[in-house]
Structures are given as structure tokens and as C-alpha cells.
Tab-separated table of C-alpha atoms and ligand atoms in Angstrom:
chain	number	residue	atom	x	y	z
U	29	MET	CA	172.238	116.874	19.415
U	30	LEU	CA	173.928	114.310	22.044
U	31	GLU	CA	177.397	115.630	23.840
U	32	GLU	CA	180.179	113.767	25.443
U	33	VAL	CA	176.913	111.892	26.780
U	34	THR	CA	177.324	108.961	28.925
U	35	LYS	CA	175.695	105.910	30.723
U	36	THR	CA	176.889	103.505	34.285
U	37	TYR	CA	174.471	100.860	35.156
U	38	GLN	CA	174.344	101.008	39.130
U	39	GLY	CA	176.862	98.301	39.989
U	40	GLN	CA	178.282	97.644	36.741
U	41	LYS	CA	181.721	98.576	36.088
U	42	LYS	CA	181.571	99.140	32.181
U	43	SER	CA	179.790	102.109	30.604
U	44	ALA	CA	177.312	100.961	29.193
U	45	VAL	CA	177.240	104.098	26.925
U	46	GLY	CA	181.095	105.943	27.511
U	47	GLY	CA	181.378	109.545	25.332
U	48	LEU	CA	178.680	109.321	22.489
U	49	THR	CA	179.159	112.433	21.188
U	50	LEU	CA	176.024	112.924	17.889
U	51	GLU	CA	174.196	115.388	16.546
U	52	ILE	CA	170.932	114.107	14.473
U	53	PRO	CA	170.707	116.453	11.620
U	54	ALA	CA	166.568	118.130	11.836
U	55	GLY	CA	164.408	116.418	9.814
U	56	SER	CA	165.846	113.265	9.102
U	57	ILE	CA	166.088	109.813	9.495
U	58	VAL	CA	169.304	108.273	11.481
U	59	MET	CA	170.207	104.946	12.067
U	60	PHE	CA	171.437	103.161	14.905
U	61	VAL	CA	173.322	99.269	14.047
U	62	GLY	CA	175.123	97.674	16.267
U	63	PRO	CA	175.607	94.535	17.916
U	64	SER	CA	173.475	94.204	21.082
U	65	GLY	CA	174.487	94.766	23.781
U	66	CYS	CA	176.525	97.922	22.323
U	67	GLY	CA	174.451	100.622	23.717
U	68	LYS	CA	171.416	101.277	21.726
U	69	THR	CA	168.345	101.062	23.429
U	70	THR	CA	170.089	103.340	26.288
U	71	THR	CA	171.017	105.768	23.918
U	72	LEU	CA	167.759	106.027	22.675
U	73	LYS	CA	165.693	106.533	26.067
U	74	MET	CA	168.074	109.496	27.796
U	75	ILE	CA	166.880	111.140	24.472
U	76	ASN	CA	164.094	110.718	25.951
U	77	ARG	CA	165.065	110.721	28.592
U	78	LEU	CA	163.587	107.132	30.444
U	79	ILE	CA	166.795	106.153	31.754
U	80	GLU	CA	168.412	109.669	32.877
U	81	PRO	CA	172.206	109.911	31.829
U	82	THR	CA	175.421	109.894	34.027
U	83	THR	CA	177.299	112.151	32.986
U	84	GLY	CA	177.331	114.943	29.334
U	85	LYS	CA	174.297	116.715	27.919
U	86	ILE	CA	170.904	116.615	25.029
U	87	VAL	CA	170.405	118.958	23.464
U	88	ILE	CA	167.156	119.386	21.061
U	89	ASN	CA	166.547	122.330	19.109
U	90	GLY	CA	168.551	124.550	21.242
U	91	ASP	CA	167.009	123.263	25.208
U	92	ASP	CA	168.402	121.015	27.261
U	93	VAL	CA	166.459	117.353	27.503
U	94	THR	CA	168.113	116.945	30.931
U	95	LYS	CA	166.638	120.549	32.093
U	96	MET	CA	162.219	120.107	30.346
U	97	ASN	CA	160.469	118.707	32.456
U	98	GLY	CA	158.830	114.661	31.275
U	99	ASP	CA	155.636	115.092	29.803
U	100	GLU	CA	157.562	118.769	28.155
U	101	LEU	CA	159.464	115.853	26.311
U	102	ARG	CA	156.846	112.938	25.687
U	103	ARG	CA	154.415	116.341	23.754
U	104	ARG	CA	158.247	116.535	21.356
U	105	ILE	CA	159.203	112.747	21.741
U	106	GLY	CA	157.268	110.207	20.537
U	107	TYR	CA	159.223	106.595	20.608
U	108	VAL	CA	157.883	104.049	19.449
U	109	ILE	CA	159.503	100.872	21.846
U	110	GLN	CA	160.816	97.539	20.247
U	111	ALA	CA	157.849	95.018	19.366
U	112	GLY	CA	154.620	97.196	19.034
U	113	GLY	CA	154.594	97.760	23.755
U	114	LEU	CA	150.841	98.573	23.435
U	115	PHE	CA	148.916	98.255	26.380
U	116	PRO	CA	146.950	95.000	25.974
U	117	HIS	CA	143.329	95.958	27.846
U	118	MET	CA	143.053	99.528	25.491
U	119	THR	CA	141.522	99.604	22.118
U	120	VAL	CA	143.669	100.332	19.263
U	121	SER	CA	141.495	103.273	19.356
U	122	THR	CA	141.876	104.500	22.588
U	123	ASN	CA	146.437	103.359	22.528
U	124	ILE	CA	146.558	105.847	19.755
U	125	GLY	CA	144.652	108.769	21.605
U	126	MET	CA	146.629	108.646	24.684
U	127	VAL	CA	149.028	110.981	24.502
U	128	PRO	CA	146.527	113.284	23.259
U	129	LYS	CA	143.822	112.719	26.565
U	130	MET	CA	147.252	113.611	28.644
U	131	LEU	CA	147.202	116.836	26.749
U	132	GLY	CA	143.237	117.332	26.883
U	133	TRP	CA	141.879	117.897	23.189
U	134	SER	CA	138.927	117.257	23.097
U	135	LYS	CA	136.742	113.849	22.554
U	136	GLU	CA	135.648	114.742	18.680
U	137	LYS	CA	139.412	116.441	18.123
U	138	ILE	CA	141.167	113.275	19.782
U	139	ALA	CA	138.522	110.592	17.813
U	140	ALA	CA	139.286	112.675	14.533
U	141	ARG	CA	143.119	112.175	14.762
U	142	VAL	CA	142.129	108.913	15.478
U	143	ASP	CA	141.226	108.033	12.756
U	144	GLU	CA	143.793	110.124	10.940
U	145	LEU	CA	146.320	108.439	12.014
U	146	LEU	CA	145.208	105.064	11.231
U	147	GLU	CA	144.312	106.496	7.474
U	148	LEU	CA	147.871	107.434	8.013
U	149	VAL	CA	149.286	103.610	8.724
U	150	SER	CA	146.653	102.306	6.157
U	151	LEU	CA	144.673	100.314	8.830
U	152	ASP	CA	140.494	100.759	7.824
U	153	PRO	CA	139.510	102.737	10.654
U	154	GLU	CA	136.369	101.483	11.271
U	155	ILE	CA	137.594	98.180	11.357
U	156	TYR	CA	140.339	98.925	13.503
U	157	ARG	CA	139.627	101.394	15.870
U	158	ASP	CA	137.580	99.202	18.747
U	159	ARG	CA	139.725	96.130	18.366
U	160	PHE	CA	142.620	94.630	20.880
U	161	PRO	CA	145.552	94.799	20.497
U	162	LYS	CA	145.500	90.499	20.902
U	163	GLU	CA	142.623	90.914	17.425
U	164	LEU	CA	145.870	92.499	15.793
U	165	SER	CA	148.830	90.830	13.038
U	166	GLY	CA	152.360	91.446	14.584
U	167	GLY	CA	152.968	93.838	11.703
U	168	GLN	CA	148.497	95.584	12.469
U	169	GLN	CA	150.062	96.087	16.010
U	170	GLN	CA	153.971	97.865	15.467
U	171	ARG	CA	151.329	100.215	12.551
U	172	VAL	CA	149.848	100.969	15.419
U	173	GLY	CA	152.775	101.448	17.750
U	174	VAL	CA	153.774	103.524	15.857
U	175	ALA	CA	150.314	105.742	14.672
U	176	ARG	CA	150.467	105.866	18.695
U	177	ALA	CA	153.980	107.592	18.639
U	178	LEU	CA	152.173	110.367	16.216
U	179	ALA	CA	149.400	111.221	18.331
U	180	ALA	CA	150.381	114.332	18.790
U	181	ASP	CA	152.735	115.652	16.102
U	182	PRO	CA	156.255	115.413	17.876
U	183	PRO	CA	158.971	117.266	15.258
U	184	VAL	CA	161.217	113.476	17.001
U	185	LEU	CA	160.329	110.427	16.450
U	186	LEU	CA	162.672	107.646	18.316
U	187	MET	CA	162.000	103.885	17.469
U	188	ASP	CA	163.411	100.898	18.926
U	189	GLU	CA	163.773	98.422	16.099
U	190	PRO	CA	160.077	98.753	15.425
U	191	PHE	CA	159.343	96.694	12.826
U	192	GLY	CA	161.486	93.711	14.285
U	193	ALA	CA	158.729	91.382	14.178
U	194	VAL	CA	157.406	90.926	11.585
U	195	ASP	CA	158.233	88.940	8.254
U	196	PRO	CA	160.227	90.573	5.782
U	197	ILE	CA	157.391	91.164	3.122
U	198	THR	CA	155.143	93.079	5.792
U	199	ARG	CA	158.324	94.422	7.490
U	200	GLN	CA	159.291	95.649	3.675
U	201	ARG	CA	155.607	97.615	3.822
U	202	LEU	CA	155.805	99.124	6.745
U	203	GLN	CA	159.189	100.356	6.439
U	204	ASP	CA	157.647	102.017	3.368
U	205	GLU	CA	154.639	103.466	5.185
U	206	LEU	CA	157.232	105.303	7.186
U	207	LEU	CA	158.965	106.291	4.488
U	208	ASN	CA	155.815	107.256	2.478
U	209	ILE	CA	155.309	109.366	5.833
U	210	GLN	CA	158.594	110.953	6.503
U	211	SER	CA	157.529	112.297	3.066
U	212	GLU	CA	154.216	113.889	4.185
U	213	VAL	CA	155.271	114.508	8.010
U	214	GLN	CA	158.850	115.914	8.118
U	215	LYS	CA	160.351	114.536	11.255
U	216	THR	CA	163.348	113.742	13.019
U	217	ILE	CA	163.767	110.295	12.915
U	218	VAL	CA	166.264	108.121	15.725
U	219	CYS	CA	165.623	103.982	14.806
U	220	VAL	CA	167.048	100.704	16.277
U	221	THR	CA	167.888	98.292	13.932
U	222	HIS	CA	170.141	95.139	13.982
U	223	ASP	CA	169.212	94.514	10.082
U	224	PHE	CA	171.797	96.547	7.816
U	225	ASP	CA	169.509	96.346	4.277
U	226	GLU	CA	167.019	98.273	6.876
U	227	ALA	CA	169.618	101.151	7.871
U	228	VAL	CA	170.784	101.850	4.371
U	229	LYS	CA	167.163	102.186	3.075
U	230	LEU	CA	165.513	103.567	5.658
U	231	GLY	CA	168.507	106.534	6.171
U	232	ASP	CA	169.732	109.211	6.286
U	233	TRP	CA	172.351	108.809	8.003
U	234	ILE	CA	173.785	105.545	9.529
U	235	ALA	CA	175.475	105.917	12.555
U	236	ILE	CA	177.733	101.652	13.283
U	237	PHE	CA	178.359	101.803	17.051
U	238	ASN	CA	180.568	98.904	18.706
U	239	GLU	CA	180.567	98.373	22.113
U	240	GLY	CA	179.756	100.912	24.734
U	241	ALA	CA	178.378	103.002	22.380
U	242	GLN	CA	181.639	103.503	20.699
U	243	LEU	CA	180.540	105.157	17.392
U	244	GLU	CA	182.878	104.143	14.585
U	245	GLN	CA	181.835	105.697	11.682
U	246	TYR	CA	178.468	108.100	11.173
U	247	ASP	CA	178.385	108.372	7.588
U	248	SER	CA	175.548	108.410	4.577
U	249	PRO	CA	174.627	104.996	3.408
U	250	GLU	CA	176.358	105.604	0.171
U	251	ARG	CA	179.723	106.641	2.081
U	252	ILE	CA	179.763	103.358	4.568
U	253	LEU	CA	178.653	101.522	1.692
U	254	ALA	CA	181.617	102.557	-0.173
U	255	ASN	CA	184.462	103.645	1.938
U	256	PRO	CA	183.970	101.821	5.276
U	257	ALA	CA	185.984	103.963	8.412
U	258	ASN	CA	187.718	99.771	9.978
U	259	GLU	CA	187.816	96.489	9.480
U	260	PHE	CA	185.051	96.397	11.520
U	261	VAL	CA	182.592	98.907	9.997
U	262	GLU	CA	183.739	95.987	7.395
U	263	ASN	CA	182.788	93.167	9.302
U	264	PHE	CA	178.721	94.563	10.242
U	265	ILE	CA	178.591	95.050	6.472
U	266	GLY	CA	179.457	91.539	5.492
U	267	SER	CA	180.383	90.626	2.392
U	268	GLY	CA	177.706	90.991	0.611
U	269	ALA	CA	178.815	95.223	-0.110
U	270	GLY	CA	178.331	94.953	-3.962
U	271	LEU	CA	174.402	93.965	-4.200
U	272	LYS	CA	174.423	96.123	-1.061
U	273	GLN	CA	174.681	98.401	-3.430
U	274	LEU	CA	171.377	97.379	-4.771
U	275	THR	CA	169.060	98.180	-1.388
U	276	LEU	CA	170.741	101.962	-2.529
U	277	SER	CA	168.531	101.929	-6.104
U	278	ARG	CA	164.495	102.901	-5.146
U	279	VAL	CA	161.604	101.217	-7.627
U	280	GLN	CA	161.423	104.643	-8.371
U	281	ASP	CA	164.950	105.160	-10.137
U	282	VAL	CA	164.203	102.049	-12.888
U	283	GLU	CA	162.004	102.557	-15.487
U	284	LEU	CA	158.442	101.102	-14.643
U	285	THR	CA	156.278	99.684	-17.693
U	286	ASP	CA	153.425	100.310	-18.278
U	287	ALA	CA	150.530	97.916	-18.442
U	288	VAL	CA	146.682	97.534	-18.901
U	289	THR	CA	143.589	98.822	-16.255
U	290	THR	CA	140.050	97.952	-15.787
U	291	THR	CA	138.356	98.789	-13.467
U	292	ALA	CA	135.510	95.911	-11.224
U	293	GLY	CA	132.612	95.628	-13.989
U	294	ALA	CA	133.732	96.589	-17.192
U	295	ASN	CA	132.719	94.795	-20.424
U	296	ALA	CA	135.843	91.393	-19.373
U	297	SER	CA	135.788	90.661	-23.776
U	298	ASP	CA	136.788	94.891	-23.861
U	299	VAL	CA	139.933	94.615	-21.928
U	300	LEU	CA	140.923	91.031	-23.928
U	301	SER	CA	141.253	92.241	-26.907
U	302	GLN	CA	142.781	95.027	-25.155
U	303	LEU	CA	145.517	92.755	-24.017
U	304	GLN	CA	145.991	91.043	-26.833
U	305	SER	CA	146.731	94.523	-28.717
U	306	VAL	CA	149.291	95.689	-26.915
U	307	GLY	CA	150.294	91.923	-26.627
U	308	ALA	CA	150.315	92.210	-22.431
U	309	ASN	CA	149.608	88.645	-19.627
U	310	TYR	CA	146.890	90.768	-17.477
U	311	ALA	CA	144.827	93.751	-16.307
U	312	VAL	CA	145.774	95.612	-13.771
U	313	VAL	CA	142.037	95.758	-11.703
U	314	LEU	CA	141.914	99.464	-9.752
U	315	ASP	CA	139.790	101.031	-7.483
U	316	SER	CA	137.611	104.199	-7.293
U	317	ARG	CA	140.622	105.747	-6.030
U	318	GLN	CA	143.373	104.505	-8.637
U	319	ARG	CA	144.215	101.598	-5.673
U	320	PRO	CA	145.196	98.306	-7.488
U	321	LEU	CA	142.922	95.021	-6.476
U	322	ARG	CA	143.826	92.562	-8.545
U	323	ARG	CA	145.534	91.902	-11.790
U	324	LEU	CA	143.564	89.251	-14.038
U	325	THR	CA	144.943	87.117	-17.107
U	326	ARG	CA	143.760	86.963	-20.135
U	327	ARG	CA	142.531	82.665	-19.826
U	328	GLN	CA	140.075	84.414	-16.221
U	329	LEU	CA	138.951	87.436	-19.023
U	330	SER	CA	137.644	85.068	-21.344
U	331	ARG	CA	135.572	82.866	-19.645
U	332	ALA	CA	134.409	86.113	-17.863
U	333	GLN	CA	131.649	88.034	-18.463
U	334	ILE	CA	132.680	91.169	-16.731
U	335	VAL	CA	135.574	92.407	-14.595
U	336	GLU	CA	135.737	90.888	-11.135
U	337	GLY	CA	136.188	93.617	-8.200
U	338	THR	CA	137.543	91.872	-5.274
U	339	MET	CA	141.112	92.279	-3.894
U	340	ASP	CA	143.668	89.803	-4.110
U	341	PRO	CA	145.121	89.830	-0.804
U	342	ASN	CA	148.153	88.631	-2.112
U	343	LEU	CA	148.893	90.297	-5.056
U	344	PRO	CA	152.747	91.261	-5.561
U	345	SER	CA	153.221	95.379	-5.106
U	346	VAL	CA	156.266	97.269	-4.037
U	347	SER	CA	156.077	101.044	-3.798
U	348	LEU	CA	158.046	103.558	-5.511
U	349	GLN	CA	159.752	103.404	-2.582
U	350	ALA	CA	160.866	100.020	-1.913
U	351	THR	CA	164.592	99.428	-2.958
U	352	LEU	CA	164.992	96.576	-6.082
U	353	ASN	CA	165.907	94.259	-3.243
U	354	ASP	CA	162.676	94.695	-1.799
U	355	ALA	CA	161.133	94.968	-5.583
U	356	LEU	CA	162.857	91.167	-6.640
U	357	ASP	CA	161.570	89.308	-2.842
U	358	THR	CA	158.397	90.305	-3.446
U	359	MET	CA	158.395	88.546	-7.086
U	360	LEU	CA	160.095	85.405	-6.043
U	361	VAL	CA	157.742	84.947	-3.300
U	362	ALA	CA	154.728	85.810	-5.354
U	363	SER	CA	156.889	83.272	-8.114
U	364	THR	CA	155.709	85.849	-10.473
U	365	GLU	CA	158.416	87.676	-13.377
U	366	SER	CA	156.173	91.634	-12.277
U	367	ALA	CA	154.767	93.309	-9.092
U	368	ILE	CA	152.777	95.929	-8.820
U	369	VAL	CA	154.151	99.419	-8.176
U	370	THR	CA	151.901	102.461	-5.862
U	371	GLY	CA	152.557	105.569	-4.557
U	372	ARG	CA	151.076	107.820	-2.339
U	373	ARG	CA	148.164	106.455	-1.269
U	374	ASP	CA	149.050	103.199	-2.460
U	375	ILE	CA	148.066	104.557	-6.364
U	376	PHE	CA	148.613	103.105	-8.860
U	377	GLU	CA	151.735	103.077	-10.970
U	378	GLY	CA	152.823	100.574	-13.212
U	379	VAL	CA	154.788	97.512	-13.337
U	380	ILE	CA	158.424	96.113	-12.422
U	381	THR	CA	159.732	93.364	-14.268
U	382	VAL	CA	162.273	90.929	-13.487
U	383	GLN	CA	164.315	91.655	-16.294
U	384	THR	CA	164.168	95.647	-15.395
U	385	VAL	CA	165.899	94.816	-12.437
U	386	MET	CA	168.661	92.357	-13.475
U	387	GLU	CA	169.459	94.739	-15.777
U	388	ALA	CA	169.878	97.420	-13.195
U	389	ILE	CA	171.674	94.817	-11.081
U	390	ALA	CA	174.470	94.422	-13.985
U	391	ALA	CA	174.437	98.582	-14.406
U	392	ALA	CA	175.284	98.477	-11.096
U	393	ASN	CA	177.904	95.567	-10.845
U	394	ALA	CA	179.691	97.774	-13.892
U	395	ALA	CA	179.502	100.818	-12.332
U	396	ALA	CA	180.884	99.470	-8.961
U	397	GLY	CA	183.971	97.696	-11.854
U	398	GLY	CA	182.915	94.219	-10.921
U	399	ASP	CA	185.448	93.796	-9.205
U	400	GLY	CA	184.820	89.608	-9.002
U	401	GLU	CA	182.521	89.409	-5.585
U	402	ALA	CA	179.297	87.678	-6.547
U	403	PRO	CA	179.404	88.130	-9.654
U	404	VAL	CA	175.200	88.967	-11.165
U	405	GLY	CA	174.723	88.263	-14.471
U	406	LEU	CA	171.506	87.978	-17.152
U	407	ASN	CA	170.199	84.789	-16.003
U	408	SER	CA	168.262	82.756	-13.494
U	409	GLY	CA	170.917	81.480	-11.456
U	410	ALA	CA	171.675	85.189	-10.189
U	411	ILE	CA	168.232	85.785	-9.007
U	412	ASN	CA	168.744	83.094	-6.751
U	413	GLN	CA	172.098	84.020	-5.315
U	414	VAL	CA	170.378	87.435	-4.653
U	415	ALA	CA	167.934	85.656	-2.498
U	416	ILE	CA	170.093	83.800	-0.902
U	417	GLU	CA	172.042	86.670	-0.228
U	418	ASP	CA	169.381	88.284	0.893
U	419	GLY	CA	167.523	85.779	2.977
U	420	GLY	CA	171.560	85.363	4.852
U	421	ALA	CA	170.890	88.801	4.997
U	422	ARG	CA	167.237	88.956	7.394
U	423	SER	CA	168.291	85.951	9.205
N	86	ATP	N1	168.370	98.493	33.627
N	86	ATP	C1	169.903	97.613	33.362
N	86	ATP	N2	170.199	97.521	33.998
N	86	ATP	C2	171.257	97.412	34.177
N	86	ATP	N3	172.394	97.003	33.005
N	86	ATP	C3	171.869	97.431	31.621
N	86	ATP	C4	170.463	97.945	32.004
N	86	ATP	N4	169.975	97.722	30.897
N	86	ATP	C5	170.919	97.733	29.715
N	86	ATP	N5	172.120	97.287	30.493
N	86	ATP	C6	173.612	97.084	29.822
N	86	ATP	O1	173.954	97.956	28.845
N	86	ATP	C7	174.849	97.812	27.891
N	86	ATP	C8	173.880	98.023	26.999
N	86	ATP	O2	172.283	97.973	26.733
N	86	ATP	P1	171.489	98.154	25.653
N	86	ATP	O3	169.538	96.920	25.786
N	86	ATP	O4	171.421	99.348	25.317
N	86	ATP	O5	171.784	97.225	24.065
N	86	ATP	P2	171.149	97.011	22.989
N	86	ATP	O6	172.176	97.239	21.982
N	86	ATP	O7	170.722	97.743	22.828
N	86	ATP	O8	170.984	96.079	22.753
N	86	ATP	P3	170.243	94.492	22.146
N	86	ATP	O9	170.761	95.113	20.674
N	86	ATP	O10	170.446	93.235	22.383
N	86	ATP	O11	168.945	95.784	22.060
N	86	ATP	C9	174.159	96.077	28.061
N	86	ATP	O12	175.585	95.213	28.136
N	86	ATP	C10	173.220	95.525	28.553
N	86	ATP	O13	173.853	94.714	29.551
N	87	MG	MG1	167.636	97.935	22.801
């Protein structure tokens, strides 16, 4: 809870944050959006006192933050810095274990926690724990950043554009992971983003700021999209509002298609005849933990003796929490008309097809009254339109 908080940087006339009052409900995700320089980072840093407010009060769970000591505060608040912010000369495990070490945990307890967190953000501990940040991709670094913030199990997590520096598909995966993590370990999360779609996807609540951290609207994504408070918010949402409704629909909200599944080492011709009998084009190969590895087409199966179990790094897959926009993106990038759907712990759930997504778009548009905004029908032209809309919003 922020009460009438202001921040005026030394030597500046205008306040970076001018009289902000904002309640952040425990256990929910609040997204901060707004133009560059409007005070989002400043507000975030005041919550864990990396920046001291000039005036006002910040209360977390009934305790006045300004009266708590810094260490105590950092134990309770995890912080993910813009673009990862890992210490370059420390290994992944040292980076993640830093706060637990400061808290005096034993070596064994820290090591166990590091591995647990790496699993949580889908990085194999055996492969990654002893690497240095420069030996990781941008997306992997950001995952380590998230793992580090979660290390001491803080009830509050602050994230400053945590997924800013990665490509759209990786970004989508990281967003899904965050939602998965949130469903497993309920935190209060405050997250800054430039991307309104991301705010809609992740946020229980969205705070739209104007210059000086002036709050223009603070509401649920649904209500902001349906009833923008003023022209500023309308402009911020952008002209694709009709399609942005799609960001509200999740893969888990639509009916998935079944698929023939198999495992490595199975008899290829058995699988092929199974495909023929149900009229399917490909089988999904699962590992021993029910996680999808690859797809095998009829053609590939007809050439093989046994089912191949190598992992296809380009397998088009989305999680249940991905939005329909994400699913469409994934299919377009892979030039395929369906994508594999995974649930918790990457377990196979089914398949989503382009038809399913297009039908959902049509239904959403019909429900929205079809007021002439971005007309979308069931044809390939519509797919292109969606793709262009989406690309524009992200760039
Ligand atoms: N350390 C500082 N000293 C002086 N002025 C600062 C300092 N940090 C930020 N500012 C100013 O305060 C205002 C708010 O900055 P802030 O970093 O909070 O914006 P932001 O909303 O996070 O922007 P962005 O989206 O670009 O990250 C800006 O006008 C900025 O120039
Ligand atoms: Mg910022």
C-alpha cells in the first residue's frame, strides 16, 4: 500500500512521482505500464527502499517500510532488475544463492534451493548451475534473475521489465512460466512492462501511469479494455482494442484437440497404422514424464523402424496459460497449423489448431458487437491481419 508517496530527485523541480496512492492486493499480480520516464522504476524502487521516498508512506502487510531495516526488507522482497542484472563473475548458483547466503543458510540448504529454483524456471541444474552469466542466452539470464529473486522465498516480488530483452517466443515462454510459478507459489508481484499485451496477459490489475506517476486508471485488464477511463488510456491501449480482447482468452479456455501419442522406441509401423485409423497426420512423442519431445509425420514414421526420441528444439508448443495471440504467433513462426499444448511441469495436454483460434476470434468479435474495428473472418487474410497487429504492438 502506497500512501501519498512522492519522490523529487535532487536538483529537479518536477517530481518523478507526485502524490501516488495505490493499494496492491496481497497474492495478486499488479502491472505498471506507462510512457518512458513516467516514474515506474522510481515507484518500484521506493517499495524496497532502493530509493527513499521524499514524502509519504509505504506499508506492506501492516508494517511501515520506511521504519524497517534494509536487510529485513530485502528478505521479504525479491527484486528482478531490468535485463537480468546478474553478477558476471559469479556462477549461476552463486548468483541465485546470494540472498540465502547473506541470511546465513548452510551450504547444503543453499545448494538444494538453487537446484529447486533452476528446475522451477525450467533450466537443468546439471547443465546450468556452474555456468557464468555470459555463457547463457538473454532469456536464460532473465530466468536466473527470476530464480534469484525467489531464492529466499519472499512474499513480495518486484520485477522491472523482466522479459524486455528477449524474442517474442521466449518472452511468451517466460511469461507462461511466471504464471505457472505464481499458481504454485502465491506471491504479491509488482511488474513493470512497456508491453500492454503483456500487462493484460499477466496482470490481475493494471496501473496505467502518466508523467509524474500520475495514475490514469487502475483496474482489471477486462475493465480497462472495456471501459478506458479517458483519452490517455484509450491511446495507450491502441487501436487494436478489439483484437486485444484476444489477449484475454487463454489456451486453457478453448477446447483442445486430441493427438496420437507415443514414446521413443515404439514400433513405428504400429504408430503409423494408429494415425491412419484416426485420420491424423502426425504423432506426438512423449518422454517418460509425459513431456512432448517432437512430432513425427506419417512420412517420417513410414521410413523408420522405431520411434525416434530426440528432442526437437523448434517444436511449436504453448502452455495452457498462453493467450490465443501467443498460440497464433507460435504457429505462424513455425509455419504450422497446430501447436502442442503443455500444462504444469511441461506435461502434454493436447493440440491447439489454427481453426480453434480463428473460431475463438470470430466468437469474441461477435460478442464485442463487431463495431467495424479490425474486421476478422475465417480466412487466411485474417491471420495476416492478426500477425501484423501483434507485431506492431510488440515492436
Ligand atoms: N537517479 C536519478 N536522478 C535524477 N533523476 C532521475 C533519476 N532516476 C530517474 N530520474 C528521472 O525521474 C523520472 C522517472 O524516471 P523512472 O526511471 O522512474 O521512469 P520509468 O517510468 O521507469 O521510465 P522507463 O520506462 O524509461 O524505464 C524521469 O524523468 C527520470 O529522468
Ligand atoms: Mg524504468
